[in-house]
Amino acid sequence: MINPAKRTRTIELSQIRKMFEVTNPDAINLGIGEPDFDVPENIKKAMIESIHENDTHYTPNKGYIELREEIVNKFKKDNDIKTNPDNIIVTVGASEALYMCAQAFIEKGDEVLLPNPSFLSYEACVKLADGKVVPVECSMENEFKLQANDVEEKISENTKAIILNSPSNPTGAVMEKEDIKAIADLSVDKNFLIISDEIYEKIIYGKKHYSPAKWSDNVVTLNGFSKTYAMTGLRIGYLTANEELCEELLKIHQYNIACATTTSQKGALEALRGPQDEVIKMVKEFKKRRDLIVERLNGMGYKTVNAEGAFYVFPKIEDKNFVQKAAKAGVITVPGAAFGSNGEGHVRMSYANSYENIEKAMDILEEKIINE
Ligand code: PMP
């Protein structure tokens, strides 16, 4: 046996992935974190054409220039962020962008503030970079929205960065503009980095999304095509930051990946340039499902916030055996504790499954667990 490095010894493989491997394939899966929709036809067509046109060679490290120009327009239009193609890096999903941030800026002795609960990869990326996680609690009383006051209390002289994720995985919470702006101002005053993971930006139900980079230059804004365009398997995302930050980020990307896959880059270009009808349709459908699942869970006595974004709800379920019982009854969910200690006593349910399946799953929970 070859001894693993200390950095890999300190983290474990994802519990969520492991769980999917062992559960019954006929169960209704409310555990999964990806849209159940297919890639829109215009995007598929653009990718197929790109192969016929032999767009299969290395691209610039930062990505095709046309794609970066389109991303610049997107940031201006949607996020009020002024950037330029030199300060964009096209990545292998938001996952790579996240990893690049950690590798480029975090080292031993650095503290990184993370919402608790939050997406599993955050803690792993911080640990792989030898950083120390400092959790900032998000409470159900505040609908799991991260509060600027709570962030301020956790800032120390070792604070190097904070990861923001609005809308949030696993809670669906959309942060208030005031809190985002206040944290952006803090990042300037106290000189720390904001890593803003905005991958669920478009999956939002009526509320407006704000990017901290509108108010601070100490921000890396990450985004991707996995959720908005159902392109999970195509592994394509992007980031923007100022010139100095981008230069460091590019070192990690260049020597690790060289460039994102050509076919996916061409698909991403079409996703941004083409019609957005499919996105609007998908979000409308997610909202219908959110309304259904929130109503049904509250009806069963599982207190659930009417989450304003992403495709997750995070009901309060104190029964420690709920996830196992539900899986046995045919509904897969994820224990809230997987996302941090503050997730304890909650369960994450994804509504990236059909309306009919969600209805069926709720009937199963009601019959087999509530009325047992
Ligand atoms: N950030 C969050 C909050 C996510 O939920 C996910 C996917 N589950 C990612 C990043 C990674 O997305 P990508 O497919 O772009 O790597």
mmCIF file of C-alpha atoms and ligand atoms in Angstrom:
data_model
loop_
_atom_site.group_PDB
_atom_site.id
_atom_site.type_symbol
_atom_site.label_atom_id
_atom_site.label_comp_id
_atom_site.label_asym_id
_atom_site.label_seq_id
_atom_site.Cartn_x
_atom_site.Cartn_y
_atom_site.Cartn_z
ATOM 1 C CA MET A 1 0.000 0.000 0.000
ATOM 2 C CA ILE A 2 1.345 3.398 -0.954
ATOM 3 C CA ASN A 3 0.783 5.927 1.824
ATOM 4 C CA PRO A 4 -1.545 8.715 0.743
ATOM 5 C CA ALA A 5 -0.489 12.306 1.301
ATOM 6 C CA LYS A 6 -1.708 14.006 4.462
ATOM 7 C CA ARG A 7 -3.953 16.272 2.398
ATOM 8 C CA THR A 8 -5.996 13.334 1.080
ATOM 9 C CA ARG A 9 -5.970 11.528 4.426
ATOM 10 C CA THR A 10 -7.805 14.432 6.048
ATOM 11 C CA ILE A 11 -10.839 14.232 3.757
ATOM 12 C CA GLU A 12 -13.327 11.502 2.887
ATOM 13 C CA LEU A 13 -15.150 10.566 -0.295
ATOM 14 C CA SER A 14 -18.628 12.097 -0.623
ATOM 15 C CA GLN A 15 -21.213 10.308 1.531
ATOM 16 C CA ILE A 16 -23.917 11.315 -0.927
ATOM 17 C CA ARG A 17 -22.296 9.538 -3.850
ATOM 18 C CA LYS A 18 -21.749 6.474 -1.703
ATOM 19 C CA MET A 19 -25.417 6.386 -0.750
ATOM 20 C CA PHE A 20 -26.602 6.425 -4.358
ATOM 21 C CA GLU A 21 -24.438 3.427 -5.078
ATOM 22 C CA VAL A 22 -26.171 1.239 -2.506
ATOM 23 C CA THR A 23 -29.831 2.203 -2.843
ATOM 24 C CA ASN A 24 -32.582 0.506 -4.747
ATOM 25 C CA PRO A 25 -32.669 1.667 -8.420
ATOM 26 C CA ASP A 26 -36.499 1.803 -8.418
ATOM 27 C CA ALA A 27 -36.608 4.302 -5.569
ATOM 28 C CA ILE A 28 -37.646 7.899 -6.303
ATOM 29 C CA ASN A 29 -34.496 9.930 -6.123
ATOM 30 C CA LEU A 30 -34.855 13.223 -4.264
ATOM 31 C CA GLY A 31 -31.177 13.081 -3.423
ATOM 32 C CA ILE A 32 -29.652 14.115 -6.679
ATOM 33 C CA GLY A 33 -28.245 17.607 -7.310
ATOM 34 C CA GLU A 34 -28.781 17.942 -11.048
ATOM 35 C CA PRO A 35 -31.651 19.055 -13.287
ATOM 36 C CA ASP A 36 -33.772 16.201 -14.661
ATOM 37 C CA PHE A 37 -34.115 18.070 -17.976
ATOM 38 C CA ASP A 38 -32.157 17.374 -21.163
ATOM 39 C CA VAL A 39 -29.682 19.749 -22.781
ATOM 40 C CA PRO A 40 -31.681 22.129 -25.059
ATOM 41 C CA GLU A 41 -31.652 21.072 -28.736
ATOM 42 C CA ASN A 42 -29.892 24.201 -30.055
ATOM 43 C CA ILE A 43 -26.984 23.539 -27.686
ATOM 44 C CA LYS A 44 -26.715 19.878 -28.724
ATOM 45 C CA LYS A 45 -26.722 20.933 -32.379
ATOM 46 C CA ALA A 46 -23.951 23.500 -31.838
ATOM 47 C CA MET A 47 -21.795 20.870 -30.130
ATOM 48 C CA ILE A 48 -22.302 18.300 -32.892
ATOM 49 C CA GLU A 49 -21.515 20.886 -35.569
ATOM 50 C CA SER A 50 -18.369 21.939 -33.723
ATOM 51 C CA ILE A 51 -17.042 18.384 -33.971
ATOM 52 C CA HIS A 52 -17.782 18.242 -37.715
ATOM 53 C CA GLU A 53 -15.949 21.531 -38.084
ATOM 54 C CA ASN A 54 -12.953 20.011 -36.289
ATOM 55 C CA ASP A 55 -13.120 22.369 -33.347
ATOM 56 C CA THR A 56 -11.280 19.751 -31.390
ATOM 57 C CA HIS A 57 -7.875 21.303 -30.859
ATOM 58 C CA TYR A 58 -6.465 23.043 -27.802
ATOM 59 C CA THR A 59 -8.038 26.426 -27.220
ATOM 60 C CA PRO A 60 -6.346 29.336 -25.425
ATOM 61 C CA ASN A 61 -5.893 28.378 -21.753
ATOM 62 C CA LYS A 62 -8.589 30.829 -20.725
ATOM 63 C CA GLY A 63 -11.012 29.489 -23.354
ATOM 64 C CA TYR A 64 -12.243 30.509 -26.831
ATOM 65 C CA ILE A 65 -12.220 34.266 -27.189
ATOM 66 C CA GLU A 66 -15.830 34.372 -28.559
ATOM 67 C CA LEU A 67 -17.028 32.520 -25.494
ATOM 68 C CA ARG A 68 -15.150 34.824 -23.121
ATOM 69 C CA GLU A 69 -16.623 37.855 -24.922
ATOM 70 C CA GLU A 70 -20.100 36.417 -24.489
ATOM 71 C CA ILE A 71 -19.405 35.767 -20.790
ATOM 72 C CA VAL A 72 -18.299 39.410 -20.404
ATOM 73 C CA ASN A 73 -21.682 40.487 -21.862
ATOM 74 C CA LYS A 74 -23.481 38.128 -19.530
ATOM 75 C CA PHE A 75 -21.733 39.543 -16.461
ATOM 76 C CA LYS A 76 -22.589 43.087 -17.560
ATOM 77 C CA LYS A 77 -26.229 42.312 -18.332
ATOM 78 C CA ASP A 78 -27.085 40.012 -15.436
ATOM 79 C CA ASN A 79 -24.685 40.958 -12.659
ATOM 80 C CA ASP A 80 -23.646 44.560 -13.197
ATOM 81 C CA ILE A 81 -20.016 43.332 -13.230
ATOM 82 C CA LYS A 82 -17.664 45.118 -15.611
ATOM 83 C CA THR A 83 -14.959 42.747 -16.792
ATOM 84 C CA ASN A 84 -13.074 41.921 -20.003
ATOM 85 C CA PRO A 85 -12.139 38.717 -21.865
ATOM 86 C CA ASP A 86 -8.627 38.689 -20.351
ATOM 87 C CA ASN A 87 -10.158 38.403 -16.903
ATOM 88 C CA ILE A 88 -12.375 35.432 -17.712
ATOM 89 C CA ILE A 89 -11.271 31.801 -17.371
ATOM 90 C CA VAL A 90 -13.465 29.057 -18.806
ATOM 91 C CA THR A 91 -13.245 26.074 -16.468
ATOM 92 C CA VAL A 92 -14.193 22.417 -16.182
ATOM 93 C CA GLY A 93 -17.391 23.206 -14.285
ATOM 94 C CA ALA A 94 -17.737 25.467 -11.287
ATOM 95 C CA SER A 95 -16.022 22.602 -9.443
ATOM 96 C CA GLU A 96 -12.691 23.321 -11.083
ATOM 97 C CA ALA A 97 -13.136 27.058 -10.528
ATOM 98 C CA LEU A 98 -13.668 26.406 -6.831
ATOM 99 C CA TYR A 99 -10.632 24.175 -6.590
ATOM 100 C CA MET A 100 -8.518 26.757 -8.454
ATOM 101 C CA CYS A 101 -9.521 29.454 -5.936
ATOM 102 C CA ALA A 102 -8.530 27.266 -3.013
ATOM 103 C CA GLN A 103 -5.206 26.225 -4.560
ATOM 104 C CA ALA A 104 -4.307 29.727 -5.683
ATOM 105 C CA PHE A 105 -5.110 31.623 -2.476
ATOM 106 C CA ILE A 106 -5.359 29.348 0.549
ATOM 107 C CA GLU A 107 -2.512 27.885 2.546
ATOM 108 C CA LYS A 108 -1.681 26.687 6.034
ATOM 109 C CA GLY A 109 -2.769 29.140 8.706
ATOM 110 C CA ASP A 110 -5.526 30.667 6.566
ATOM 111 C CA GLU A 111 -9.080 30.647 7.831
ATOM 112 C CA VAL A 112 -11.928 30.308 5.373
ATOM 113 C CA LEU A 113 -15.456 31.222 6.438
ATOM 114 C CA LEU A 114 -18.089 28.799 5.172
ATOM 115 C CA PRO A 115 -21.850 28.968 5.603
ATOM 116 C CA ASN A 116 -23.002 26.083 7.797
ATOM 117 C CA PRO A 117 -24.689 24.195 6.153
ATOM 118 C CA SER A 118 -23.130 24.455 2.702
ATOM 119 C CA PHE A 119 -22.100 22.457 -0.382
ATOM 120 C CA LEU A 120 -19.789 19.549 0.518
ATOM 121 C CA SER A 121 -16.983 20.467 -1.871
ATOM 122 C CA TYR A 122 -16.241 23.720 -0.058
ATOM 123 C CA GLU A 123 -14.840 22.081 3.040
ATOM 124 C CA ALA A 124 -12.918 19.516 0.992
ATOM 125 C CA CYS A 125 -11.326 22.193 -1.219
ATOM 126 C CA VAL A 126 -10.274 24.246 1.829
ATOM 127 C CA LYS A 127 -8.771 21.190 3.510
ATOM 128 C CA LEU A 128 -6.978 20.072 0.343
ATOM 129 C CA ALA A 129 -5.312 23.499 0.387
ATOM 130 C CA ASP A 130 -4.353 23.100 4.089
ATOM 131 C CA GLY A 131 -6.741 25.857 5.173
ATOM 132 C CA LYS A 132 -8.917 25.926 8.264
ATOM 133 C CA VAL A 133 -12.714 25.980 7.959
ATOM 134 C CA VAL A 134 -14.529 28.484 10.162
ATOM 135 C CA PRO A 135 -18.268 27.804 9.994
ATOM 136 C CA VAL A 136 -20.806 30.632 10.038
ATOM 137 C CA GLU A 137 -24.192 29.364 11.190
ATOM 138 C CA CYS A 138 -27.263 29.894 9.000
ATOM 139 C CA SER A 139 -30.375 29.406 11.087
ATOM 140 C CA MET A 140 -33.861 28.315 10.114
ATOM 141 C CA GLU A 141 -35.238 31.423 11.919
ATOM 142 C CA ASN A 142 -33.531 33.500 9.220
ATOM 143 C CA GLU A 143 -34.678 31.067 6.526
ATOM 144 C CA PHE A 144 -31.037 29.884 6.327
ATOM 145 C CA LYS A 145 -29.939 33.192 4.799
ATOM 146 C CA LEU A 146 -26.352 33.997 5.725
ATOM 147 C CA GLN A 147 -26.286 37.194 7.822
ATOM 148 C CA ALA A 148 -23.522 39.797 7.486
ATOM 149 C CA ASN A 149 -23.440 40.304 11.314
ATOM 150 C CA ASP A 150 -22.699 36.634 11.865
ATOM 151 C CA VAL A 151 -19.934 36.784 9.253
ATOM 152 C CA GLU A 152 -18.400 39.857 10.875
ATOM 153 C CA GLU A 153 -18.238 38.104 14.248
ATOM 154 C CA LYS A 154 -16.150 35.275 12.785
ATOM 155 C CA ILE A 155 -13.567 37.465 11.074
ATOM 156 C CA SER A 156 -10.084 37.233 12.610
ATOM 157 C CA GLU A 157 -6.639 38.355 11.544
ATOM 158 C CA ASN A 158 -6.263 34.985 9.816
ATOM 159 C CA THR A 159 -9.408 35.268 7.700
ATOM 160 C CA LYS A 160 -8.336 34.777 4.115
ATOM 161 C CA ALA A 161 -11.599 34.106 2.351
ATOM 162 C CA ILE A 162 -15.310 33.431 2.552
ATOM 163 C CA ILE A 163 -17.345 31.288 0.200
ATOM 164 C CA LEU A 164 -20.811 32.654 -0.592
ATOM 165 C CA ASN A 165 -23.447 30.592 -2.346
ATOM 166 C CA SER A 166 -26.713 32.290 -3.151
ATOM 167 C CA PRO A 167 -29.071 30.630 -4.039
ATOM 168 C CA SER A 168 -27.765 27.935 -1.725
ATOM 169 C CA ASN A 169 -27.188 24.243 -1.959
ATOM 170 C CA PRO A 170 -28.495 22.632 0.338
ATOM 171 C CA THR A 171 -31.087 25.112 1.668
ATOM 172 C CA GLY A 172 -32.330 27.012 -1.398
ATOM 173 C CA ALA A 173 -31.839 30.259 0.557
ATOM 174 C CA VAL A 174 -31.329 33.472 -1.411
ATOM 175 C CA MET A 175 -29.310 36.046 0.510
ATOM 176 C CA GLU A 176 -30.599 39.578 1.023
ATOM 177 C CA LYS A 177 -28.970 42.373 -0.969
ATOM 178 C CA GLU A 178 -28.013 44.201 2.256
ATOM 179 C CA ASP A 179 -26.072 41.203 3.564
ATOM 180 C CA ILE A 180 -24.248 40.655 0.274
ATOM 181 C CA LYS A 181 -23.290 44.318 0.097
ATOM 182 C CA ALA A 182 -22.227 44.395 3.758
ATOM 183 C CA ILE A 183 -20.003 41.322 3.273
ATOM 184 C CA ALA A 184 -18.561 42.874 0.092
ATOM 185 C CA ASP A 185 -17.740 46.038 2.083
ATOM 186 C CA LEU A 186 -16.133 43.917 4.825
ATOM 187 C CA SER A 187 -13.965 42.164 2.230
ATOM 188 C CA VAL A 188 -12.534 45.557 1.286
ATOM 189 C CA ASP A 189 -12.153 46.855 4.873
ATOM 190 C CA LYS A 190 -10.622 43.664 6.234
ATOM 191 C CA ASN A 191 -8.899 42.568 3.030
ATOM 192 C CA PHE A 192 -10.183 39.067 2.459
ATOM 193 C CA LEU A 193 -11.327 37.251 -0.671
ATOM 194 C CA ILE A 194 -14.948 36.439 -1.515
ATOM 195 C CA ILE A 195 -15.409 33.312 -3.578
ATOM 196 C CA SER A 196 -18.945 33.787 -4.861
ATOM 197 C CA ASP A 197 -20.479 30.586 -6.194
ATOM 198 C CA GLU A 198 -23.418 31.789 -8.286
ATOM 199 C CA ILE A 199 -24.206 28.539 -10.065
ATOM 200 C CA TYR A 200 -27.920 28.642 -9.088
ATOM 201 C CA GLU A 201 -28.275 32.293 -10.045
ATOM 202 C CA LYS A 202 -31.003 31.685 -12.642
ATOM 203 C CA ILE A 203 -32.948 29.152 -10.626
ATOM 204 C CA ILE A 204 -34.702 31.731 -8.498
ATOM 205 C CA TYR A 205 -38.390 32.387 -7.889
ATOM 206 C CA GLY A 206 -39.175 36.059 -8.110
ATOM 207 C CA LYS A 207 -36.311 37.398 -6.012
ATOM 208 C CA LYS A 208 -33.383 39.295 -7.530
ATOM 209 C CA HIS A 209 -29.883 37.823 -7.476
ATOM 210 C CA TYR A 210 -26.983 40.114 -6.481
ATOM 211 C CA SER A 211 -23.260 39.561 -7.052
ATOM 212 C CA PRO A 212 -20.817 40.862 -4.433
ATOM 213 C CA ALA A 213 -18.378 41.819 -7.225
ATOM 214 C CA LYS A 214 -20.698 44.758 -7.883
ATOM 215 C CA TRP A 215 -19.305 46.315 -4.670
ATOM 216 C CA SER A 216 -15.867 44.762 -4.101
ATOM 217 C CA ASP A 217 -12.790 44.016 -6.186
ATOM 218 C CA ASN A 218 -11.710 41.212 -3.817
ATOM 219 C CA VAL A 219 -14.089 38.745 -5.419
ATOM 220 C CA VAL A 220 -13.822 35.706 -7.656
ATOM 221 C CA THR A 221 -17.258 35.162 -9.212
ATOM 222 C CA LEU A 222 -17.883 31.551 -10.247
ATOM 223 C CA ASN A 223 -20.659 30.267 -12.421
ATOM 224 C CA GLY A 224 -21.394 27.397 -14.782
ATOM 225 C CA PHE A 225 -23.729 25.777 -17.259
ATOM 226 C CA SER A 226 -24.600 22.645 -15.266
ATOM 227 C CA LYS A 227 -27.726 23.917 -13.563
ATOM 228 C CA THR A 228 -29.067 26.675 -15.829
ATOM 229 C CA TYR A 229 -28.727 24.670 -19.049
ATOM 230 C CA ALA A 230 -28.853 21.133 -17.608
ATOM 231 C CA MET A 231 -25.275 20.575 -18.886
ATOM 232 C CA THR A 232 -23.899 18.730 -15.832
ATOM 233 C CA GLY A 233 -22.029 16.002 -17.705
ATOM 234 C CA LEU A 234 -20.464 18.459 -20.133
ATOM 235 C CA ARG A 235 -18.357 19.910 -17.296
ATOM 236 C CA ILE A 236 -18.227 23.550 -18.226
ATOM 237 C CA GLY A 237 -18.105 26.679 -16.091
ATOM 238 C CA TYR A 238 -16.285 30.004 -15.775
ATOM 239 C CA LEU A 239 -14.997 32.642 -13.435
ATOM 240 C CA THR A 240 -14.071 36.274 -13.430
ATOM 241 C CA ALA A 241 -11.846 38.283 -11.101
ATOM 242 C CA ASN A 242 -9.452 41.216 -11.396
ATOM 243 C CA GLU A 243 -6.229 40.882 -13.390
ATOM 244 C CA GLU A 244 -3.942 40.044 -10.443
ATOM 245 C CA LEU A 245 -6.257 37.365 -9.086
ATOM 246 C CA CYS A 246 -6.800 35.890 -12.572
ATOM 247 C CA GLU A 247 -3.082 35.543 -13.145
ATOM 248 C CA GLU A 248 -2.702 33.328 -10.052
ATOM 249 C CA LEU A 249 -5.832 31.342 -10.896
ATOM 250 C CA LEU A 250 -4.566 30.747 -14.414
ATOM 251 C CA LYS A 251 -1.405 29.098 -13.061
ATOM 252 C CA ILE A 252 -3.494 26.383 -11.426
ATOM 253 C CA HIS A 253 -5.760 25.949 -14.454
ATOM 254 C CA GLN A 254 -2.966 26.018 -17.045
ATOM 255 C CA TYR A 255 -0.839 23.342 -15.438
ATOM 256 C CA ASN A 256 -3.748 21.150 -14.463
ATOM 257 C CA ILE A 257 -6.309 21.308 -17.261
ATOM 258 C CA ALA A 258 -4.726 23.361 -20.088
ATOM 259 C CA CYS A 259 -8.192 24.269 -21.373
ATOM 260 C CA ALA A 260 -11.823 23.225 -21.016
ATOM 261 C CA THR A 261 -13.183 20.745 -23.589
ATOM 262 C CA THR A 262 -13.744 22.327 -27.004
ATOM 263 C CA THR A 263 -17.159 20.723 -27.602
ATOM 264 C CA SER A 264 -18.472 21.925 -24.263
ATOM 265 C CA GLN A 265 -17.100 25.412 -24.871
ATOM 266 C CA LYS A 266 -19.013 25.566 -28.165
ATOM 267 C CA GLY A 267 -22.147 24.347 -26.389
ATOM 268 C CA ALA A 268 -21.664 27.023 -23.749
ATOM 269 C CA LEU A 269 -21.327 29.683 -26.443
ATOM 270 C CA GLU A 270 -24.646 28.637 -27.962
ATOM 271 C CA ALA A 271 -26.234 28.480 -24.501
ATOM 272 C CA LEU A 272 -25.423 32.155 -23.925
ATOM 273 C CA ARG A 273 -26.117 33.378 -27.457
ATOM 274 C CA GLY A 274 -29.221 31.336 -28.214
ATOM 275 C CA PRO A 275 -32.820 31.699 -27.013
ATOM 276 C CA GLN A 276 -33.392 31.406 -23.256
ATOM 277 C CA ASP A 277 -36.922 29.916 -23.503
ATOM 278 C CA GLU A 278 -35.836 26.534 -22.170
ATOM 279 C CA VAL A 279 -34.328 28.130 -19.063
ATOM 280 C CA ILE A 280 -37.528 30.089 -18.402
ATOM 281 C CA LYS A 281 -39.615 26.926 -18.893
ATOM 282 C CA MET A 282 -37.396 24.906 -16.580
ATOM 283 C CA VAL A 283 -37.494 27.516 -13.805
ATOM 284 C CA LYS A 284 -41.305 27.730 -14.086
ATOM 285 C CA GLU A 285 -41.508 23.965 -13.692
ATOM 286 C CA PHE A 286 -39.108 23.995 -10.711
ATOM 287 C CA LYS A 287 -41.283 26.624 -9.025
ATOM 288 C CA LYS A 288 -44.402 24.437 -9.406
ATOM 289 C CA ARG A 289 -42.530 21.541 -7.835
ATOM 290 C CA ARG A 290 -41.149 23.729 -5.043
ATOM 291 C CA ASP A 291 -44.689 24.871 -4.196
ATOM 292 C CA LEU A 292 -45.854 21.249 -4.125
ATOM 293 C CA ILE A 293 -43.034 19.823 -2.008
ATOM 294 C CA VAL A 294 -43.095 22.697 0.525
ATOM 295 C CA GLU A 295 -46.853 22.389 0.955
ATOM 296 C CA ARG A 296 -46.763 18.618 1.325
ATOM 297 C CA LEU A 297 -43.858 18.604 3.810
ATOM 298 C CA ASN A 298 -45.400 21.346 5.956
ATOM 299 C CA GLY A 299 -48.685 19.407 5.778
ATOM 300 C CA MET A 300 -46.894 16.389 7.262
ATOM 301 C CA GLY A 301 -45.569 18.535 10.107
ATOM 302 C CA TYR A 302 -42.010 18.753 8.744
ATOM 303 C CA LYS A 303 -41.339 22.471 9.024
ATOM 304 C CA THR A 304 -40.000 23.629 5.646
ATOM 305 C CA VAL A 305 -38.897 27.076 4.486
ATOM 306 C CA ASN A 306 -40.417 28.204 1.197
ATOM 307 C CA ALA A 307 -36.914 28.411 -0.318
ATOM 308 C CA GLU A 308 -36.528 31.146 -2.917
ATOM 309 C CA GLY A 309 -33.995 29.493 -5.196
ATOM 310 C CA ALA A 310 -32.026 26.424 -6.389
ATOM 311 C CA PHE A 311 -33.956 23.119 -6.407
ATOM 312 C CA TYR A 312 -33.621 22.008 -2.802
ATOM 313 C CA VAL A 313 -35.707 22.164 0.343
ATOM 314 C CA PHE A 314 -34.253 21.567 3.780
ATOM 315 C CA PRO A 315 -37.092 20.477 6.091
ATOM 316 C CA LYS A 316 -36.635 20.082 9.825
ATOM 317 C CA ILE A 317 -36.860 16.339 10.479
ATOM 318 C CA GLU A 318 -35.581 15.271 13.845
ATOM 319 C CA ASP A 319 -36.100 11.517 13.429
ATOM 320 C CA LYS A 320 -32.484 10.287 13.156
ATOM 321 C CA ASN A 321 -33.597 7.256 11.146
ATOM 322 C CA PHE A 322 -35.675 9.213 8.623
ATOM 323 C CA VAL A 323 -33.243 8.948 5.705
ATOM 324 C CA GLN A 324 -32.873 5.169 6.132
ATOM 325 C CA LYS A 325 -36.626 4.653 6.630
ATOM 326 C CA ALA A 326 -37.439 6.786 3.592
ATOM 327 C CA ALA A 327 -34.892 4.914 1.450
ATOM 328 C CA LYS A 328 -36.385 1.594 2.527
ATOM 329 C CA ALA A 329 -39.856 2.883 1.654
ATOM 330 C CA GLY A 330 -38.561 3.988 -1.784
ATOM 331 C CA VAL A 331 -37.563 7.654 -1.445
ATOM 332 C CA ILE A 332 -33.936 8.730 -1.495
ATOM 333 C CA THR A 333 -32.987 11.852 0.444
ATOM 334 C CA VAL A 334 -29.757 13.167 1.971
ATOM 335 C CA PRO A 335 -29.108 13.750 5.693
ATOM 336 C CA GLY A 336 -28.677 17.445 6.445
ATOM 337 C CA ALA A 337 -25.623 16.739 8.591
ATOM 338 C CA ALA A 338 -23.692 15.863 5.401
ATOM 339 C CA PHE A 339 -23.597 19.633 4.729
ATOM 340 C CA GLY A 340 -22.214 20.679 8.112
ATOM 341 C CA SER A 341 -23.053 20.357 11.801
ATOM 342 C CA ASN A 342 -25.831 22.926 11.536
ATOM 343 C CA GLY A 343 -27.612 20.670 9.056
ATOM 344 C CA GLU A 344 -28.238 18.149 11.807
ATOM 345 C CA GLY A 345 -31.965 17.571 12.349
ATOM 346 C CA HIS A 346 -32.681 18.433 8.710
ATOM 347 C CA VAL A 347 -32.917 16.480 5.476
ATOM 348 C CA ARG A 348 -32.057 17.768 2.004
ATOM 349 C CA MET A 349 -34.621 16.968 -0.659
ATOM 350 C CA SER A 350 -34.036 17.890 -4.263
ATOM 351 C CA TYR A 351 -37.052 18.588 -6.463
ATOM 352 C CA ALA A 352 -35.103 18.003 -9.656
ATOM 353 C CA ASN A 353 -37.507 15.158 -10.323
ATOM 354 C CA SER A 354 -40.889 15.130 -12.105
ATOM 355 C CA TYR A 355 -43.991 16.639 -10.482
ATOM 356 C CA GLU A 356 -45.605 13.188 -10.553
ATOM 357 C CA ASN A 357 -42.631 11.546 -8.869
ATOM 358 C CA ILE A 358 -42.525 14.216 -6.181
ATOM 359 C CA GLU A 359 -46.249 13.676 -5.527
ATOM 360 C CA LYS A 360 -45.649 9.916 -5.360
ATOM 361 C CA ALA A 361 -42.673 10.374 -3.043
ATOM 362 C CA MET A 362 -44.709 12.583 -0.700
ATOM 363 C CA ASP A 363 -47.524 9.975 -0.663
ATOM 364 C CA ILE A 364 -44.979 7.310 0.267
ATOM 365 C CA LEU A 365 -43.552 9.416 3.116
ATOM 366 C CA GLU A 366 -47.042 10.157 4.402
ATOM 367 C CA GLU A 367 -48.202 6.537 4.285
ATOM 368 C CA LYS A 368 -45.042 4.717 5.325
ATOM 369 C CA ILE A 369 -43.484 7.152 7.792
ATOM 370 C CA ILE A 370 -46.107 9.593 9.103
ATOM 371 C CA ASN A 371 -49.081 7.205 9.308
ATOM 372 C CA GLU A 372 -46.986 4.142 10.143
HETATM 373 N N1 PMP B 1 -21.496 24.697 -6.531
HETATM 374 C C1 PMP B 1 -22.637 24.218 -6.020
HETATM 375 C C2 PMP B 1 -23.292 24.959 -4.916
HETATM 376 C C3 PMP B 1 -23.191 23.032 -6.513
HETATM 377 O O1 PMP B 1 -24.322 22.561 -5.991
HETATM 378 C C4 PMP B 1 -22.524 22.349 -7.560
HETATM 379 C C5 PMP B 1 -23.056 21.062 -8.146
HETATM 380 N N2 PMP B 1 -23.703 20.232 -7.307
HETATM 381 C C6 PMP B 1 -21.330 22.891 -8.040
HETATM 382 C C7 PMP B 1 -20.845 24.055 -7.513
HETATM 383 C C8 PMP B 1 -20.522 22.220 -9.119
HETATM 384 O O2 PMP B 1 -21.048 22.463 -10.362
HETATM 385 P P1 PMP B 1 -20.316 22.049 -11.720
HETATM 386 O O3 PMP B 1 -21.139 20.962 -12.316
HETATM 387 O O4 PMP B 1 -20.347 23.295 -12.544
HETATM 388 O O5 PMP B 1 -18.950 21.633 -11.397
#
